[in-house]
CSV table of C-alpha atoms and ligand atoms in Angstrom, one decimal:
chain,number,residue,atom,x,y,z
A,1,MET,CA,-9.4,9.8,-40.1
A,2,GLU,CA,-12.4,7.4,-40.3
A,3,HIS,CA,-14.0,6.9,-36.9
A,4,TYR,CA,-16.3,4.3,-35.5
A,5,LYS,CA,-18.7,4.3,-32.5
A,6,LEU,CA,-17.3,2.0,-29.9
A,7,ASN,CA,-19.5,-1.2,-29.7
A,8,SER,CA,-19.1,-4.9,-30.3
A,9,GLY,CA,-19.9,-4.7,-34.0
A,10,ASN,CA,-17.1,-2.2,-34.6
A,11,LEU,CA,-14.4,-3.7,-32.5
A,12,ASN,CA,-12.5,-5.2,-35.4
A,13,LYS,CA,-12.6,-2.0,-37.4
A,14,LEU,CA,-10.6,-0.1,-34.8
A,15,SER,CA,-7.1,1.1,-35.6
A,16,ALA,CA,-4.2,-1.2,-35.1
A,17,GLY,CA,-2.7,1.2,-32.4
A,18,VAL,CA,-5.5,0.3,-30.0
A,19,SER,CA,-5.6,-3.1,-28.4
A,20,ILE,CA,-9.0,-4.8,-28.2
A,21,PRO,CA,-10.3,-7.8,-26.2
A,22,LYS,CA,-9.1,-10.9,-28.1
A,23,TYR,CA,-11.5,-13.3,-26.3
A,24,ASN,CA,-15.0,-14.1,-27.2
A,25,ARG,CA,-17.1,-11.9,-24.9
A,26,GLU,CA,-20.2,-14.0,-25.6
A,27,ASN,CA,-18.6,-16.9,-23.8
A,28,VAL,CA,-17.8,-14.9,-20.7
A,29,LYS,CA,-20.1,-15.6,-17.7
A,30,THR,CA,-20.6,-13.2,-14.8
A,31,GLY,CA,-18.7,-14.3,-11.7
A,32,ILE,CA,-18.3,-10.9,-10.1
A,33,VAL,CA,-20.9,-8.2,-9.4
A,34,HIS,CA,-19.4,-4.8,-9.1
A,35,VAL,CA,-21.2,-1.9,-7.5
A,36,GLY,CA,-20.1,1.6,-8.5
A,37,VAL,CA,-18.7,1.6,-12.1
A,38,GLY,CA,-16.8,4.9,-11.9
A,39,GLY,CA,-13.5,5.8,-13.5
A,40,PHE,CA,-11.5,4.1,-10.8
A,41,HIS,CA,-13.2,0.7,-11.2
A,42,ARG,CA,-12.8,0.9,-15.0
A,43,ALA,CA,-9.1,1.8,-14.7
A,44,HIS,CA,-8.4,-0.8,-12.1
A,45,GLU,CA,-10.4,-4.0,-11.3
A,46,ALA,CA,-12.1,-4.1,-14.7
A,47,MET,CA,-8.7,-3.7,-16.4
A,48,TYR,CA,-7.1,-6.6,-14.4
A,49,LEU,CA,-10.1,-8.8,-15.2
A,50,ASP,CA,-9.9,-7.9,-18.9
A,51,GLN,CA,-6.3,-9.0,-18.9
A,52,LEU,CA,-7.2,-12.3,-17.2
A,53,LEU,CA,-10.1,-13.0,-19.6
A,54,HIS,CA,-7.6,-13.4,-22.4
A,55,ASP,CA,-6.9,-16.8,-20.9
A,56,GLU,CA,-10.0,-18.8,-21.8
A,57,SER,CA,-9.9,-20.8,-18.7
A,58,ASN,CA,-10.9,-17.7,-16.8
A,59,ALA,CA,-14.2,-17.2,-18.8
A,60,ASN,CA,-16.2,-17.5,-15.6
A,61,TRP,CA,-15.0,-14.2,-14.2
A,62,GLY,CA,-16.8,-11.6,-16.2
A,63,ILE,CA,-18.2,-8.5,-14.4
A,64,CYS,CA,-21.8,-7.4,-14.0
A,65,GLY,CA,-21.7,-3.7,-13.2
A,66,VAL,CA,-24.4,-2.2,-11.0
A,67,ALA,CA,-25.3,1.4,-11.0
A,68,LEU,CA,-26.8,2.0,-7.6
A,69,LEU,CA,-27.7,5.7,-7.7
A,70,ASN,CA,-29.8,7.9,-10.1
A,71,PHE,CA,-26.6,9.9,-10.4
A,72,ASP,CA,-25.1,6.9,-12.3
A,73,GLN,CA,-27.6,7.1,-15.1
A,74,LYS,CA,-25.2,8.7,-17.5
A,75,ILE,CA,-22.4,6.1,-17.2
A,76,TYR,CA,-25.1,3.4,-17.3
A,77,ASN,CA,-26.6,4.7,-20.6
A,78,THR,CA,-23.1,5.1,-22.1
A,79,LEU,CA,-21.9,1.6,-21.3
A,80,LYS,CA,-25.2,0.1,-22.4
A,81,ASP,CA,-24.9,1.9,-25.7
A,82,GLN,CA,-21.3,0.7,-26.1
A,83,ASP,CA,-22.1,-3.0,-25.2
A,84,GLY,CA,-20.1,-2.5,-21.9
A,85,LEU,CA,-17.0,-1.5,-23.9
A,86,TYR,CA,-14.8,1.6,-23.2
A,87,THR,CA,-11.3,2.7,-23.9
A,88,LEU,CA,-8.7,2.9,-21.2
A,89,VAL,CA,-6.1,5.5,-22.0
A,90,VAL,CA,-2.9,5.1,-19.9
A,91,LYS,CA,-0.8,8.2,-19.8
A,92,GLU,CA,2.8,7.2,-19.3
A,93,LEU,CA,5.2,9.5,-17.5
A,94,ASP,CA,6.7,10.7,-20.8
A,95,GLY,CA,3.3,11.5,-22.2
A,96,THR,CA,2.9,8.5,-24.4
A,97,LEU,CA,-0.7,7.2,-24.6
A,98,THR,CA,-1.4,3.5,-24.5
A,99,LYS,CA,-5.0,2.8,-25.5
A,100,ARG,CA,-6.8,-0.4,-24.8
A,101,VAL,CA,-10.5,-1.3,-25.2
A,102,ILE,CA,-11.7,-3.1,-22.1
A,103,GLY,CA,-14.3,-5.9,-22.4
A,104,SER,CA,-14.6,-7.4,-19.0
A,105,ILE,CA,-17.9,-5.6,-18.1
A,106,VAL,CA,-20.3,-8.0,-19.8
A,107,GLU,CA,-23.5,-7.1,-18.1
A,108,TYR,CA,-24.8,-3.9,-16.5
A,109,LEU,CA,-27.8,-3.2,-14.3
A,110,PHE,CA,-29.4,0.1,-13.3
A,111,ALA,CA,-30.7,-0.5,-9.7
A,112,PRO,CA,-33.2,2.3,-9.5
A,113,ASP,CA,-35.0,0.8,-12.6
A,114,SER,CA,-35.0,-2.8,-11.3
A,115,PRO,CA,-33.9,-3.5,-7.8
A,116,LYS,CA,-35.1,-7.1,-8.2
A,117,ALA,CA,-32.7,-7.8,-11.1
A,118,VAL,CA,-29.8,-6.5,-9.0
A,119,ILE,CA,-30.8,-8.6,-6.0
A,120,ASP,CA,-31.2,-11.7,-8.2
A,121,LYS,CA,-27.9,-11.2,-9.8
A,122,MET,CA,-26.0,-10.8,-6.5
A,123,ALA,CA,-27.7,-14.0,-5.4
A,124,HIS,CA,-26.9,-15.9,-8.6
A,125,PRO,CA,-25.0,-19.2,-8.0
A,126,ASP,CA,-22.4,-18.2,-10.6
A,127,VAL,CA,-21.6,-15.0,-8.7
A,128,LYS,CA,-18.7,-15.7,-6.3
A,129,ILE,CA,-17.6,-12.2,-5.5
A,130,ILE,CA,-19.3,-8.8,-5.0
A,131,THR,CA,-16.9,-5.9,-5.2
A,132,LEU,CA,-17.6,-2.3,-4.2
A,133,THR,CA,-16.3,1.1,-5.0
A,134,ILE,CA,-19.0,3.2,-3.2
A,135,THR,CA,-16.6,6.0,-2.0
A,136,GLU,CA,-15.2,6.6,1.4
A,137,GLY,CA,-18.4,8.2,2.5
A,138,GLY,CA,-20.6,5.3,1.3
A,139,TYR,CA,-20.2,3.0,4.3
A,140,ASN,CA,-22.7,4.8,6.6
A,141,LEU,CA,-20.2,5.0,9.4
A,142,ASN,CA,-20.9,7.4,12.2
A,143,GLU,CA,-17.5,8.9,12.8
A,144,ALA,CA,-18.5,10.2,16.2
A,145,THR,CA,-19.4,6.7,17.5
A,146,GLY,CA,-17.4,4.5,15.1
A,147,GLY,CA,-20.7,2.5,14.7
A,148,PHE,CA,-23.4,2.2,12.0
A,149,ASN,CA,-25.5,5.3,11.4
A,150,PHE,CA,-29.0,4.1,12.0
A,151,ASP,CA,-30.5,7.7,11.7
A,152,ASN,CA,-29.8,7.8,8.0
A,153,PRO,CA,-33.3,8.1,6.4
A,154,GLN,CA,-32.2,5.9,3.5
A,155,ILE,CA,-31.3,3.1,6.0
A,156,ILE,CA,-34.7,3.5,7.6
A,157,HIS,CA,-36.3,3.3,4.2
A,158,ASP,CA,-34.4,0.1,3.4
A,159,SER,CA,-35.4,-1.6,6.6
A,160,LYS,CA,-39.0,-1.0,5.8
A,161,ASN,CA,-38.9,-1.6,2.1
A,162,THR,CA,-36.8,-4.7,1.8
A,163,ASP,CA,-37.7,-5.5,-1.8
A,164,SER,CA,-36.9,-2.0,-3.1
A,165,PRO,CA,-33.8,-0.9,-1.3
A,166,ILE,CA,-31.8,2.1,-2.1
A,167,THR,CA,-28.6,1.6,-0.1
A,168,ILE,CA,-25.9,-1.0,-0.6
A,169,PHE,CA,-26.8,-2.4,2.8
A,170,GLY,CA,-30.4,-3.1,1.7
A,171,TYR,CA,-29.2,-4.7,-1.5
A,172,LEU,CA,-26.6,-6.9,0.0
A,173,THR,CA,-28.9,-8.0,2.8
A,174,GLN,CA,-31.7,-9.1,0.4
A,175,ALA,CA,-29.2,-10.8,-1.9
A,176,LEU,CA,-27.7,-12.7,1.0
A,177,LYS,CA,-31.1,-13.6,2.3
A,178,LEU,CA,-32.0,-15.1,-1.1
A,179,ARG,CA,-28.7,-17.0,-1.2
A,180,LYS,CA,-29.6,-18.5,2.1
A,181,GLU,CA,-33.1,-19.4,1.1
A,182,GLN,CA,-32.0,-20.9,-2.1
A,183,ASN,CA,-29.2,-22.8,-0.5
A,184,THR,CA,-26.7,-21.1,-2.7
A,185,ALA,CA,-23.1,-21.1,-1.5
A,186,GLY,CA,-21.6,-18.1,0.2
A,187,VAL,CA,-19.9,-15.2,-1.4
A,188,THR,CA,-17.0,-12.8,-0.9
A,189,ILE,CA,-17.7,-9.1,-0.5
A,190,LEU,CA,-14.6,-7.2,-1.4
A,191,SER,CA,-14.4,-3.4,-0.8
A,192,CYS,CA,-12.1,-1.5,-3.1
A,193,ASP,CA,-12.5,1.9,-1.4
A,194,ASN,CA,-9.7,3.9,0.3
A,195,ILE,CA,-10.5,3.1,3.9
A,196,GLU,CA,-8.2,1.5,6.5
A,197,GLY,CA,-9.5,-2.0,7.1
A,198,ASN,CA,-12.0,-1.6,4.3
A,199,GLY,CA,-13.1,-5.3,4.5
A,200,ASP,CA,-13.4,-5.1,8.3
A,201,VAL,CA,-15.4,-1.9,8.0
A,202,THR,CA,-17.7,-3.4,5.4
A,203,LYS,CA,-18.3,-6.4,7.6
A,204,LYS,CA,-18.9,-4.4,10.7
A,205,MET,CA,-21.4,-2.1,9.0
A,206,LEU,CA,-23.2,-4.8,7.1
A,207,LEU,CA,-23.6,-7.0,10.2
A,208,SER,CA,-24.9,-4.1,12.2
A,209,TYR,CA,-27.5,-3.4,9.5
A,210,ILE,CA,-28.5,-7.1,9.3
A,211,GLU,CA,-28.7,-7.4,13.1
A,212,PHE,CA,-31.2,-4.6,13.0
A,213,ALA,CA,-33.1,-5.3,9.8
A,214,GLN,CA,-32.9,-9.1,9.4
A,215,PRO,CA,-31.6,-10.6,12.6
A,216,ASP,CA,-32.4,-14.2,11.5
A,217,LEU,CA,-29.9,-13.9,8.7
A,218,LEU,CA,-26.9,-12.9,10.9
A,219,ASP,CA,-25.5,-16.3,11.7
A,220,TRP,CA,-25.7,-17.5,8.0
A,221,VAL,CA,-23.8,-14.4,6.9
A,222,LYS,CA,-21.1,-14.8,9.6
A,223,ASP,CA,-20.5,-18.4,8.3
A,224,ASN,CA,-20.9,-17.9,4.6
A,225,VAL,CA,-19.5,-14.5,3.6
A,226,SER,CA,-15.9,-13.3,3.7
A,227,PHE,CA,-14.7,-9.7,3.7
A,228,PRO,CA,-11.0,-9.5,2.7
A,229,ASN,CA,-9.2,-6.2,3.3
A,230,SER,CA,-7.6,-4.7,0.2
A,231,MET,CA,-5.4,-1.9,-0.9
A,232,VAL,CA,-6.1,-0.4,-4.3
A,233,ASP,CA,-4.1,2.2,-6.2
A,234,ARG,CA,-4.2,4.0,-9.5
A,235,ILE,CA,-4.6,7.7,-10.1
A,236,THR,CA,-7.6,8.2,-12.3
A,237,PRO,CA,-8.5,11.8,-13.0
A,238,ALA,CA,-11.9,12.7,-14.3
A,239,THR,CA,-12.2,12.4,-18.1
A,240,ILE,CA,-12.3,15.7,-19.9
A,241,PRO,CA,-13.7,16.6,-23.3
A,242,ALA,CA,-10.2,16.9,-24.7
A,243,ASP,CA,-9.6,13.2,-23.9
A,244,ILE,CA,-12.7,12.2,-25.9
A,245,ALA,CA,-11.7,14.4,-28.8
A,246,GLU,CA,-8.2,13.1,-28.9
A,247,LEU,CA,-9.4,9.5,-29.0
A,248,LYS,CA,-11.7,10.3,-31.9
A,249,GLU,CA,-9.2,12.4,-33.9
A,250,VAL,CA,-6.1,10.3,-33.3
A,251,SER,CA,-7.5,6.8,-33.0
A,252,GLY,CA,-10.8,7.0,-34.8
A,253,ILE,CA,-12.8,5.8,-31.7
A,254,GLU,CA,-16.0,7.5,-30.8
A,255,ASP,CA,-16.2,6.6,-27.1
A,256,GLN,CA,-18.6,8.7,-25.1
A,257,TRP,CA,-16.8,8.1,-21.9
A,258,PRO,CA,-13.3,6.7,-22.0
A,259,VAL,CA,-11.1,6.5,-18.9
A,260,VAL,CA,-7.7,8.1,-18.5
A,261,CYS,CA,-5.2,7.1,-15.8
A,262,GLU,CA,-1.6,6.9,-14.9
A,263,SER,CA,0.6,3.8,-15.7
A,264,PHE,CA,1.1,2.9,-12.0
A,265,GLN,CA,-1.2,0.2,-10.7
A,266,GLN,CA,-1.4,-1.8,-7.5
A,267,TRP,CA,-3.8,-4.1,-5.9
A,268,VAL,CA,-3.0,-5.9,-2.6
A,269,ILE,CA,-5.6,-8.3,-1.2
A,270,GLU,CA,-6.0,-10.6,1.7
A,271,ASP,CA,-6.6,-14.1,0.3
A,272,GLU,CA,-9.9,-14.8,2.0
A,273,PHE,CA,-12.3,-15.7,-0.8
A,274,ILE,CA,-14.9,-18.1,0.7
A,275,ALA,CA,-16.3,-19.0,-2.7
A,276,GLY,CA,-13.1,-19.0,-4.7
A,277,ARG,CA,-11.5,-16.4,-6.9
A,278,PRO,CA,-9.8,-15.8,-10.2
A,279,ASN,CA,-6.1,-16.3,-10.6
A,280,LEU,CA,-5.4,-12.6,-10.2
A,281,GLU,CA,-1.7,-13.2,-9.3
A,282,ALA,CA,-1.3,-14.0,-13.0
A,283,VAL,CA,-1.9,-10.3,-13.8
A,284,GLY,CA,0.2,-8.8,-11.0
A,285,VAL,CA,-2.2,-8.6,-8.0
A,286,GLN,CA,-0.5,-9.3,-4.7
A,287,PHE,CA,-2.0,-11.5,-2.1
A,288,VAL,CA,-0.9,-11.1,1.5
A,289,LYS,CA,-1.9,-12.3,4.9
A,290,ASN,CA,-2.4,-8.8,6.4
A,291,VAL,CA,-3.0,-5.9,4.2
A,292,ALA,CA,-3.3,-3.4,7.0
A,293,PRO,CA,0.3,-2.0,6.9
A,294,TYR,CA,0.1,-1.4,3.1
A,295,GLU,CA,-3.3,0.2,3.4
A,296,LYS,CA,-2.2,2.5,6.2
A,297,MET,CA,0.9,3.5,4.2
A,298,LYS,CA,-1.1,4.2,1.0
A,299,LEU,CA,-3.8,6.2,2.8
A,300,GLY,CA,-1.4,8.1,5.0
A,301,LEU,CA,1.0,9.0,2.3
A,302,LEU,CA,-0.7,9.0,-1.0
A,303,ASN,CA,-4.3,9.8,-0.3
A,304,ALA,CA,-3.5,12.2,2.5
A,305,GLY,CA,-0.7,13.7,0.3
A,306,HIS,CA,-3.3,14.3,-2.3
A,307,SER,CA,-5.6,16.1,0.2
A,308,VAL,CA,-2.6,18.2,1.4
A,309,VAL,CA,-1.7,19.3,-2.0
A,310,GLY,CA,-5.3,19.7,-3.1
A,311,ILE,CA,-6.4,21.9,-0.2
A,312,LEU,CA,-3.3,24.1,-0.1
A,313,GLY,CA,-3.1,24.3,-3.9
A,314,SER,CA,-6.8,25.2,-4.2
A,315,LEU,CA,-6.4,28.1,-1.7
A,316,MET,CA,-3.4,29.4,-3.7
A,317,GLY,CA,-5.4,29.3,-6.9
A,318,TYR,CA,-4.0,26.2,-8.6
A,319,SER,CA,-6.4,23.9,-10.5
A,320,THR,CA,-4.4,20.7,-11.0
A,321,ILE,CA,-2.3,18.6,-8.7
A,322,ASP,CA,0.9,18.7,-10.9
A,323,GLU,CA,0.8,22.5,-10.9
A,324,ALA,CA,0.4,22.6,-7.1
A,325,VAL,CA,3.0,20.0,-6.2
A,326,THR,CA,5.6,21.5,-8.4
A,327,ASP,CA,5.2,24.8,-6.6
A,328,PRO,CA,8.4,24.5,-4.5
A,329,ASN,CA,6.7,25.7,-1.3
A,330,ILE,CA,3.9,23.2,-1.5
A,331,GLY,CA,6.3,20.4,-2.7
A,332,THR,CA,8.6,21.0,0.4
A,333,PHE,CA,5.6,21.2,2.7
A,334,LEU,CA,4.3,17.9,1.3
A,335,ALA,CA,7.7,16.2,1.7
A,336,ASN,CA,8.0,17.4,5.3
A,337,TYR,CA,4.5,16.3,6.1
A,338,LEU,CA,5.1,12.8,4.8
A,339,ASP,CA,8.5,12.5,6.5
A,340,VAL,CA,7.8,14.2,9.9
A,341,GLU,CA,4.2,13.4,10.6
A,342,VAL,CA,3.3,10.3,8.7
A,343,THR,CA,6.4,8.1,8.4
A,344,PRO,CA,6.7,7.7,12.2
A,345,ILE,CA,3.4,5.9,12.4
A,346,LEU,CA,4.2,3.4,9.6
A,347,ARG,CA,5.6,0.0,10.5
A,348,ASP,CA,5.6,-3.7,9.5
A,349,LEU,CA,6.5,-2.9,6.0
A,350,GLU,CA,9.3,-5.4,5.5
A,351,GLY,CA,10.9,-5.2,2.1
A,352,MET,CA,9.3,-1.8,1.4
A,353,ASP,CA,11.6,1.1,0.6
A,354,LEU,CA,9.5,4.0,2.1
A,355,THR,CA,11.9,6.6,0.8
A,356,ALA,CA,11.5,5.3,-2.7
A,357,TYR,CA,7.7,5.0,-2.2
A,358,LYS,CA,7.5,8.7,-1.2
A,359,GLN,CA,9.7,9.8,-4.1
A,360,THR,CA,7.6,7.8,-6.6
A,361,LEU,CA,4.4,9.3,-5.1
A,362,ILE,CA,5.8,12.8,-5.6
A,363,ASN,CA,6.7,11.9,-9.2
A,364,ARG,CA,3.3,10.5,-9.8
A,365,PHE,CA,1.6,13.7,-8.5
A,366,SER,CA,4.0,15.8,-10.7
A,367,ASN,CA,3.0,14.0,-13.9
A,368,ILE,CA,2.1,16.9,-16.2
A,369,TYR,CA,0.1,14.6,-18.5
A,370,ILE,CA,-2.2,13.4,-15.9
A,371,LYS,CA,-3.5,16.8,-14.8
A,372,ASP,CA,-5.5,15.4,-12.0
A,373,GLN,CA,-8.1,18.0,-11.0
A,374,ILE,CA,-7.9,19.6,-7.6
A,375,ASP,CA,-11.7,19.8,-7.7
A,376,ARG,CA,-11.7,15.9,-7.9
A,377,ILE,CA,-9.2,15.6,-5.1
A,378,CYS,CA,-11.0,18.0,-2.8
A,379,SER,CA,-14.4,16.6,-3.5
A,380,GLU,CA,-16.0,14.9,-0.4
A,381,THR,CA,-13.1,16.0,1.8
A,382,SER,CA,-15.5,15.6,4.8
A,383,ALA,CA,-15.5,11.9,4.1
A,384,LYS,CA,-11.8,11.7,3.2
A,385,MET,CA,-10.4,13.7,6.2
A,386,PRO,CA,-11.4,11.0,8.7
A,387,LYS,CA,-9.8,8.3,6.6
A,388,PHE,CA,-6.7,9.9,5.2
A,389,ILE,CA,-5.5,12.5,7.7
A,390,LEU,CA,-7.2,12.3,11.1
A,391,PRO,CA,-6.0,8.8,12.0
A,392,THR,CA,-2.4,10.0,11.6
A,393,VAL,CA,-3.1,12.9,13.8
A,394,GLN,CA,-4.7,10.7,16.5
A,395,GLU,CA,-1.7,8.3,16.4
A,396,GLN,CA,0.9,11.1,16.5
A,397,LEU,CA,-1.0,12.7,19.4
A,398,LYS,CA,-0.8,9.4,21.4
A,399,GLY,CA,2.9,9.4,21.1
A,400,ASP,CA,3.2,13.2,21.8
A,401,LYS,CA,4.6,13.6,18.3
A,402,ALA,CA,4.4,16.4,15.7
A,403,ILE,CA,1.0,17.4,14.3
A,404,SER,CA,1.5,21.0,13.3
A,405,LEU,CA,1.6,20.4,9.6
A,406,ALA,CA,-1.6,18.3,9.6
A,407,SER,CA,-3.3,20.9,11.8
A,408,PHE,CA,-2.3,23.5,9.3
A,409,VAL,CA,-3.9,21.6,6.5
A,410,ILE,CA,-7.1,21.2,8.5
A,411,ALA,CA,-7.1,24.9,9.2
A,412,ALA,CA,-6.6,25.6,5.5
A,413,TRP,CA,-9.6,23.3,4.9
A,414,ALA,CA,-11.7,25.4,7.3
A,415,VAL,CA,-10.8,28.5,5.2
A,416,TYR,CA,-11.3,26.6,2.0
A,417,SER,CA,-14.8,25.7,3.2
A,418,LEU,CA,-15.8,29.4,3.0
A,419,GLY,CA,-15.8,28.9,-0.8
A,420,PHE,CA,-13.1,31.3,-2.0
A,421,ASN,CA,-9.5,31.0,-2.8
A,422,GLU,CA,-6.9,33.6,-1.8
A,423,LYS,CA,-7.4,35.3,-5.2
A,424,LYS,CA,-11.0,35.8,-4.2
A,425,GLU,CA,-12.2,33.3,-6.9
A,426,ALA,CA,-15.0,31.0,-6.1
A,427,ILE,CA,-14.0,27.4,-5.4
A,428,ASN,CA,-16.1,24.6,-6.9
A,429,ILE,CA,-16.8,22.6,-3.7
A,430,LYS,CA,-18.4,19.2,-4.0
A,431,ASP,CA,-19.2,17.7,-0.6
A,432,ALA,CA,-22.2,15.9,0.9
A,433,LEU,CA,-21.7,18.1,4.0
A,434,GLN,CA,-21.2,21.3,2.0
A,435,GLU,CA,-23.9,23.3,3.8
A,436,THR,CA,-22.8,22.3,7.2
A,437,LEU,CA,-19.2,22.9,6.4
A,438,LEU,CA,-20.0,26.4,5.2
A,439,ALA,CA,-22.0,27.1,8.4
A,440,GLN,CA,-19.1,25.9,10.6
A,441,ALA,CA,-16.6,27.7,8.5
A,442,LYS,CA,-18.5,30.9,9.1
A,443,LEU,CA,-18.6,30.3,12.8
A,444,ALA,CA,-14.9,29.6,12.7
A,445,GLN,CA,-14.4,33.2,11.5
A,446,GLU,CA,-15.6,34.3,15.0
A,447,TYR,CA,-13.8,31.5,16.9
A,448,PRO,CA,-11.6,29.1,14.9
A,449,LYS,CA,-12.2,26.0,17.1
A,450,ASN,CA,-15.9,26.1,16.2
A,451,PHE,CA,-15.0,24.4,13.0
A,452,LEU,CA,-13.9,21.3,15.0
A,453,GLU,CA,-17.4,20.9,16.4
A,454,LEU,CA,-18.2,19.0,13.3
A,455,GLU,CA,-18.5,15.7,15.1
A,456,GLU,CA,-19.3,13.6,12.0
A,457,VAL,CA,-15.9,14.5,10.7
A,458,PHE,CA,-13.7,15.1,13.7
A,459,GLY,CA,-15.3,12.6,16.2
A,460,ASN,CA,-13.8,13.5,19.6
A,461,LEU,CA,-10.6,15.0,18.2
A,462,SER,CA,-11.8,18.5,19.1
A,463,LYS,CA,-11.3,17.5,22.7
A,464,SER,CA,-7.6,17.3,22.3
A,465,GLU,CA,-6.2,20.6,23.5
A,466,ILE,CA,-2.9,20.1,21.7
A,467,PHE,CA,-4.7,19.6,18.4
A,468,SER,CA,-7.3,22.3,18.8
A,469,ASP,CA,-4.7,24.8,19.9
A,470,ALA,CA,-2.5,23.9,16.9
A,471,PHE,CA,-5.5,24.2,14.6
A,472,ALA,CA,-6.6,27.6,16.0
A,473,LYS,CA,-3.1,29.0,15.8
A,474,ALA,CA,-2.7,27.8,12.2
A,475,TYR,CA,-6.1,29.3,11.3
A,476,GLN,CA,-5.2,32.7,12.7
A,477,ASN,CA,-1.9,32.6,10.9
A,478,ILE,CA,-3.6,31.8,7.5
A,479,VAL,CA,-6.1,34.6,8.0
A,480,SER,CA,-3.3,37.1,9.0
A,481,PHE,CA,-0.6,36.2,6.6
A,482,GLY,CA,-2.0,34.0,3.8
A,483,VAL,CA,-1.3,30.4,3.1
A,484,GLU,CA,1.8,30.8,1.1
A,485,LYS,CA,3.7,32.9,3.7
A,486,CYS,CA,2.7,30.4,6.4
A,487,ILE,CA,3.9,27.5,4.3
A,488,ILE,CA,7.3,29.2,3.8
A,489,GLU,CA,7.5,29.8,7.5
A,490,LEU,CA,6.6,26.2,8.4
A,491,ASN,CA,9.1,24.9,5.8
A,492,ASN,CA,11.9,27.1,7.2
A,493,ASN,CA,11.2,26.1,10.8
A,494,LEU,CA,11.5,22.5,9.8
A,495,LEU,CA,14.7,23.1,7.9
A,496,ILE,CA,16.2,24.5,11.1
A,497,GLU,CA,15.0,21.6,13.2
A,498,LYS,CA,16.1,18.8,10.8
B,501,LIG,C1,-7.5,10.5,-4.3
B,501,LIG,C2,-7.7,9.1,-4.8
B,501,LIG,O1,-9.8,10.8,-4.2
B,501,LIG,C3,-8.8,11.1,-3.8
B,501,LIG,O2,-8.7,12.0,-2.9
B,501,LIG,O3,-6.5,10.5,-3.4
B,501,LIG,O4,-8.8,9.0,-5.7
B,501,LIG,C4,-6.5,8.5,-5.5
B,501,LIG,O5,-6.2,9.1,-6.7
B,501,LIG,C5,-6.5,7.0,-5.6
B,501,LIG,O6,-6.8,6.4,-4.4
B,501,LIG,C6,-5.2,6.5,-6.2
B,501,LIG,O7,-5.1,5.2,-6.0
């Protein structure tokens, strides 16, 4: 089949089976700056906006992407080369592929090349919203104190080099300062990361930084910037070479970096947009007064569920989430964990059928066409653990409730951190704390509770005797009997108790 490089000039040549933007992208103005154009943003927010832009009255809501880190050079080059266009391949549960070229990213800036261009864009009067997907670990939160981590050398750099920042905090602060100086109206900063109270956390962290680095700006920011909380959801595995090849062979599109994702999509946001917002309800986004219960549910069930399956599956030698979750032992363990240790802490979810939610979640994990990589799920577990699993443990402990399954998963993570699965194959660990984790994991071989000394992950949880004992017991059991046997045992005990 004839194939074409994906770019504006070739859009109309693409095969009829692929939908393309039917609006004039040249008329689209940037109203949103998005920091962190990874797969998730491209499968989620950019997709919603693309849908919205098909109504010409929304032409003010195009996206300017910002690549903040040197690491983002590849995606930046790719999208530049493709005029911001990329293909979103939605994999339905039956394996059908729905392909759609997304056109909502109309500008893209590479911050390391031109910090000023990024600051100016964030401060531009047409920009009403700045959205973020900077990962769970990107908020510079000190887990031990719950406050801002002022010791981070990059933060110190930003406070001394205000015109050439490197962190999101430095950028936002300079942009807000410029908005104030130029008398430009306020702006909404919307976090789309998987963190409970993501808007509140963003606000707390940014205000702490501003109070330290630009105290004169603080009052203006308090009055002119809003930080809605939001819950985002769509499983978006990493793109693999076979996805690129399929698109070329079957649809004739040469796209250097398409995005693949599941068909499920959800975005729930608090309606606090100080400078206005697009009519996102028209494309299925839900606006609610208080997003907290939904976010807690999603993080506690779905994201934590991913980590549970990922960590246990990895140790047992699986490489994708569907393989691991369809192992009946892991599947039962997951269902028990969600029912016995997470469901009791969820409330205020009127109209929400939790049993159906959990079943859908397991079906989504089991989708054999998605093949979500365990390596992706387990990447940055040190940042995910305090957001996905530990809050549940803390809350269960307060009520004297069950924590043994969570403790078991955390113990499995300590074993995982040694870098080998139970088949003695090396695990491809990607974690900002990798070295520290390995050191603690080695110390845990002498005395398991040493692993919990990682304050930046566990905060003061190691002080709970109930938890640290459960952890140590689980650790010993894994070392003595192997993960699978322990899982079977835990599943059986729960069966008897139920
Ligand atoms: C995953 C998420 O990274 C992870 O650990 O749980 O990326 C998950 O796929 C998304 O939050 C789904 O909405």
